[in-house]
Amino acid sequence: MVKALLFDLDGTLADTDPLHLLAWREALRPYGLEVDLGFYRKRISGRLNPEIVQDLLSLEGEEARRLIEAKEARFRDLAKDLKPTPGLLELLDLIQKKGLRWGVVTNAPKENARHVLGALGLDSPLLVLAEEVGRGKPDPLPYQVALKRLGVAPEEALAFEDSPSGVKSAVGAGLPTYALLTGHPQEAPLAAGARGVLRDFWEALPLL
């Protein structure tokens, strides 16, 4: 029996990837890097910011912090009129009617997470941030922490992700995981262990 649902944030609750792509393109261009969709999916999507700038630019410390803060400020400036993924509000309404629990598990920085949730008009009862638990996706720790806080077993919950990194994290924590096809072709999340793929949350309603 499903007792709880856990959601990734970016690319899952809303299709924010095009905005992140634009913000990263602007942030990395001065360093001579051109970010197209393929580059974004392969080298950026689903990863923690410090890992991204270390991998791409070998940056650490203050310079890395300034670059990351500038990129995220630009993203928040772009992300003012977000729309929830189709079917999400109906799914959350069904969750409430059934008395289920839900939460958000994300690699996003706290300020971004609160901004996106606010822009969508959502008040998540549980918010697990990778930066606060010590390890980010694809490590399973963020989802393990979420399950512990909710007091449910992995088989009693469902996870919804969009990136292969996120799928690996949820599957690694033992969660049946479904992938939204907002940011990656279906082969990538399925190869990462997703149980199935969804075009939107309308397709998730029968799971409950």
GROMACS .gro file of C-alpha atoms in nm:
model
  208
    1MET     CA    1   0.000   0.000   0.000
    2VAL     CA    2   0.130   0.345  -0.093
    3LYS     CA    3   0.158   0.571   0.211
    4ALA     CA    4   0.376   0.852   0.076
    5LEU     CA    5   0.496   1.017  -0.244
    6LEU     CA    6   0.831   1.189  -0.285
    7PHE     CA    7   0.899   1.436  -0.563
    8ASP     CA    8   1.210   1.581  -0.715
    9LEU     CA    9   1.184   1.957  -0.773
   10ASP     CA   10   1.345   2.080  -1.096
   11GLY     CA   11   1.210   1.914  -1.407
   12THR     CA   12   0.953   1.723  -1.203
   13LEU     CA   13   0.717   1.961  -1.023
   14ALA     CA   14   0.776   2.210  -1.305
   15ASP     CA   15   0.968   2.211  -1.631
   16THR     CA   16   1.249   2.436  -1.513
   17ASP     CA   17   1.526   2.278  -1.720
   18PRO     CA   18   1.503   2.534  -2.006
   19LEU     CA   19   1.558   2.812  -1.751
   20HIS     CA   20   1.852   2.635  -1.588
   21LEU     CA   21   1.997   2.572  -1.934
   22LEU     CA   22   1.978   2.941  -2.019
   23ALA     CA   23   2.125   3.047  -1.684
   24TRP     CA   24   2.415   2.802  -1.714
   25ARG     CA   25   2.475   2.906  -2.076
   26GLU     CA   26   2.511   3.268  -1.967
   27ALA     CA   27   2.724   3.181  -1.663
   28LEU     CA   28   2.969   2.956  -1.847
   29ARG     CA   29   3.008   3.150  -2.172
   30PRO     CA   30   3.272   3.386  -2.024
   31TYR     CA   31   3.480   3.076  -1.948
   32GLY     CA   32   3.468   2.966  -2.311
   33LEU     CA   33   3.209   2.691  -2.265
   34GLU     CA   34   2.907   2.673  -2.493
   35VAL     CA   35   2.619   2.489  -2.328
   36ASP     CA   36   2.368   2.324  -2.559
   37LEU     CA   37   2.093   2.078  -2.461
   38GLY     CA   38   2.312   1.771  -2.504
   39PHE     CA   39   2.589   1.922  -2.292
   40TYR     CA   40   2.337   2.022  -2.026
   41ARG     CA   41   2.186   1.675  -2.005
   42LYS     CA   42   2.521   1.498  -1.993
   43ARG     CA   43   2.733   1.728  -1.774
   44ILE     CA   44   2.494   1.939  -1.563
   45SER     CA   45   2.143   1.798  -1.515
   46GLY     CA   46   2.082   1.636  -1.176
   47ARG     CA   47   2.421   1.725  -1.027
   48LEU     CA   48   2.520   1.945  -0.736
   49ASN     CA   49   2.654   2.289  -0.828
   50PRO     CA   50   2.996   2.252  -0.661
   51GLU     CA   51   3.051   1.927  -0.853
   52ILE     CA   52   2.949   2.094  -1.179
   53VAL     CA   53   3.191   2.386  -1.156
   54GLN     CA   54   3.471   2.164  -1.027
   55ASP     CA   55   3.423   1.922  -1.315
   56LEU     CA   56   3.380   2.180  -1.589
   57LEU     CA   57   3.616   2.455  -1.474
   58SER     CA   58   3.826   2.310  -1.191
   59LEU     CA   59   3.692   2.590  -0.972
   60GLU     CA   60   3.667   2.578  -0.596
   61GLY     CA   61   3.642   2.824  -0.311
   62GLU     CA   62   3.534   3.185  -0.351
   63GLU     CA   63   3.538   3.198  -0.729
   64ALA     CA   64   3.320   2.889  -0.749
   65ARG     CA   65   3.081   3.034  -0.492
   66ARG     CA   66   3.046   3.361  -0.684
   67LEU     CA   67   2.979   3.180  -1.012
   68ILE     CA   68   2.717   2.954  -0.854
   69GLU     CA   69   2.543   3.241  -0.677
   70ALA     CA   70   2.531   3.446  -0.998
   71LYS     CA   71   2.391   3.154  -1.194
   72GLU     CA   72   2.122   3.079  -0.936
   73ALA     CA   73   2.025   3.444  -0.901
   74ARG     CA   74   1.979   3.454  -1.278
   75PHE     CA   75   1.767   3.137  -1.263
   76ARG     CA   76   1.540   3.285  -0.996
   77ASP     CA   77   1.503   3.598  -1.205
   78LEU     CA   78   1.390   3.384  -1.498
   79ALA     CA   79   1.167   3.155  -1.291
   80LYS     CA   80   0.889   3.394  -1.195
   81ASP     CA   81   0.595   3.257  -1.393
   82LEU     CA   82   0.632   2.884  -1.343
   83LYS     CA   83   0.351   2.644  -1.419
   84PRO     CA   84   0.314   2.309  -1.241
   85THR     CA   85   0.361   1.997  -1.450
   86PRO     CA   86   0.017   1.903  -1.589
   87GLY     CA   87  -0.175   1.685  -1.347
   88LEU     CA   88   0.037   1.777  -1.046
   89LEU     CA   89  -0.229   1.976  -0.862
   90GLU     CA   90  -0.483   1.703  -0.924
   91LEU     CA   91  -0.238   1.442  -0.793
   92LEU     CA   92  -0.172   1.648  -0.479
   93ASP     CA   93  -0.546   1.683  -0.429
   94LEU     CA   94  -0.584   1.305  -0.453
   95ILE     CA   95  -0.298   1.263  -0.205
   96GLN     CA   96  -0.482   1.483   0.041
   97LYS     CA   97  -0.814   1.303  -0.009
   98LYS     CA   98  -0.650   0.966   0.052
   99GLY     CA   99  -0.465   1.092   0.361
  100LEU     CA  100  -0.123   1.019   0.213
  101ARG     CA  101   0.198   1.203   0.294
  102TRP     CA  102   0.428   1.375   0.047
  103GLY     CA  103   0.749   1.572   0.027
  104VAL     CA  104   1.019   1.713  -0.197
  105VAL     CA  105   1.374   1.578  -0.226
  106THR     CA  106   1.613   1.796  -0.423
  107ASN     CA  107   1.972   1.884  -0.506
  108ALA     CA  108   1.863   2.246  -0.551
  109PRO     CA  109   1.997   2.512  -0.314
  110LYS     CA  110   1.754   2.611  -0.039
  111GLU     CA  111   1.682   2.955  -0.184
  112ASN     CA  112   1.597   2.804  -0.522
  113ALA     CA  113   1.380   2.532  -0.371
  114ARG     CA  114   1.177   2.782  -0.172
  115HIS     CA  115   1.154   3.013  -0.473
  116VAL     CA  116   1.022   2.740  -0.704
  117LEU     CA  117   0.773   2.607  -0.449
  118GLY     CA  118   0.654   2.961  -0.383
  119ALA     CA  119   0.619   3.036  -0.754
  120LEU     CA  120   0.406   2.722  -0.790
  121GLY     CA  121   0.197   2.811  -0.487
  122LEU     CA  122   0.299   2.490  -0.307
  123ASP     CA  123   0.376   2.438   0.060
  124SER     CA  124   0.557   2.108   0.083
  125PRO     CA  125   0.515   1.944   0.424
  126LEU     CA  126   0.863   1.793   0.388
  127LEU     CA  127   1.163   1.942   0.212
  128VAL     CA  128   1.488   1.744   0.204
  129LEU     CA  129   1.784   1.939   0.067
  130ALA     CA  130   2.098   1.758  -0.044
  131GLU     CA  131   2.312   2.047   0.079
  132GLU     CA  132   2.176   1.994   0.430
  133VAL     CA  133   2.203   1.615   0.454
  134GLY     CA  134   2.564   1.604   0.336
  135ARG     CA  135   2.541   1.410   0.010
  136GLY     CA  136   2.338   1.471  -0.303
  137LYS     CA  137   2.186   1.262  -0.576
  138PRO     CA  138   2.280   1.014  -0.722
  139ASP     CA  139   2.368   0.908  -0.366
  140PRO     CA  140   2.060   0.751  -0.202
  141LEU     CA  141   2.105   0.946   0.123
  142PRO     CA  142   1.855   1.229   0.047
  143TYR     CA  143   1.577   0.977  -0.013
  144GLN     CA  144   1.681   0.768   0.286
  145VAL     CA  145   1.651   1.079   0.502
  146ALA     CA  146   1.309   1.157   0.356
  147LEU     CA  147   1.180   0.807   0.428
  148LYS     CA  148   1.309   0.824   0.784
  149ARG     CA  149   1.142   1.161   0.845
  150LEU     CA  150   0.814   1.034   0.705
  151GLY     CA  151   0.838   0.710   0.896
  152VAL     CA  152   0.763   0.489   0.597
  153ALA     CA  153   0.943   0.196   0.437
  154PRO     CA  154   1.076   0.227   0.080
  155GLU     CA  155   0.814  -0.012  -0.055
  156GLU     CA  156   0.541   0.205   0.098
  157ALA     CA  157   0.639   0.510  -0.106
  158LEU     CA  158   0.670   0.621  -0.467
  159ALA     CA  159   0.933   0.857  -0.608
  160PHE     CA  160   0.901   1.086  -0.908
  161GLU     CA  161   1.215   1.210  -1.082
  162ASP     CA  162   1.329   1.334  -1.420
  163SER     CA  163   1.708   1.291  -1.435
  164PRO     CA  164   1.908   0.967  -1.437
  165SER     CA  165   2.095   1.098  -1.132
  166GLY     CA  166   1.772   1.143  -0.940
  167VAL     CA  167   1.638   0.806  -1.048
  168LYS     CA  168   1.957   0.637  -0.927
  169SER     CA  169   1.921   0.811  -0.591
  170ALA     CA  170   1.561   0.703  -0.537
  171VAL     CA  171   1.612   0.350  -0.667
  172GLY     CA  172   1.924   0.321  -0.452
  173ALA     CA  173   1.706   0.397  -0.149
  174GLY     CA  174   1.472   0.116  -0.252
  175LEU     CA  175   1.187   0.330  -0.384
  176PRO     CA  176   0.969   0.235  -0.682
  177THR     CA  177   1.052   0.528  -0.908
  178TYR     CA  178   0.883   0.687  -1.208
  179ALA     CA  179   1.047   0.939  -1.440
  180LEU     CA  180   0.889   1.246  -1.596
  181LEU     CA  181   0.996   1.294  -1.957
  182THR     CA  182   1.055   1.667  -1.918
  183GLY     CA  183   1.433   1.669  -1.947
  184HIS     CA  184   1.566   1.339  -2.080
  185PRO     CA  185   1.465   1.081  -2.341
  186GLN     CA  186   1.308   0.776  -2.181
  187GLU     CA  187   1.608   0.550  -2.236
  188ALA     CA  188   1.819   0.737  -1.979
  189PRO     CA  189   1.590   0.712  -1.673
  190LEU     CA  190   1.489   0.357  -1.762
  191ALA     CA  191   1.855   0.257  -1.779
  192ALA     CA  192   1.902   0.420  -1.437
  193GLY     CA  193   1.634   0.193  -1.291
  194ALA     CA  194   1.304   0.375  -1.331
  195ARG     CA  195   1.002   0.147  -1.312
  196GLY     CA  196   0.830   0.349  -1.583
  197VAL     CA  197   0.813   0.687  -1.755
  198LEU     CA  198   0.534   0.945  -1.748
  199ARG     CA  199   0.455   1.229  -1.983
  200ASP     CA  200   0.287   1.418  -1.700
  201PHE     CA  201   0.121   1.359  -1.362
  202TRP     CA  202  -0.213   1.273  -1.517
  203GLU     CA  203  -0.048   0.940  -1.592
  204ALA     CA  204   0.049   0.905  -1.225
  205LEU     CA  205  -0.309   0.915  -1.093
  206PRO     CA  206  -0.377   0.543  -1.157
  207LEU     CA  207  -0.074   0.455  -0.941
  208LEU     CA  208  -0.275   0.555  -0.635
   0.00000   0.00000   0.00000
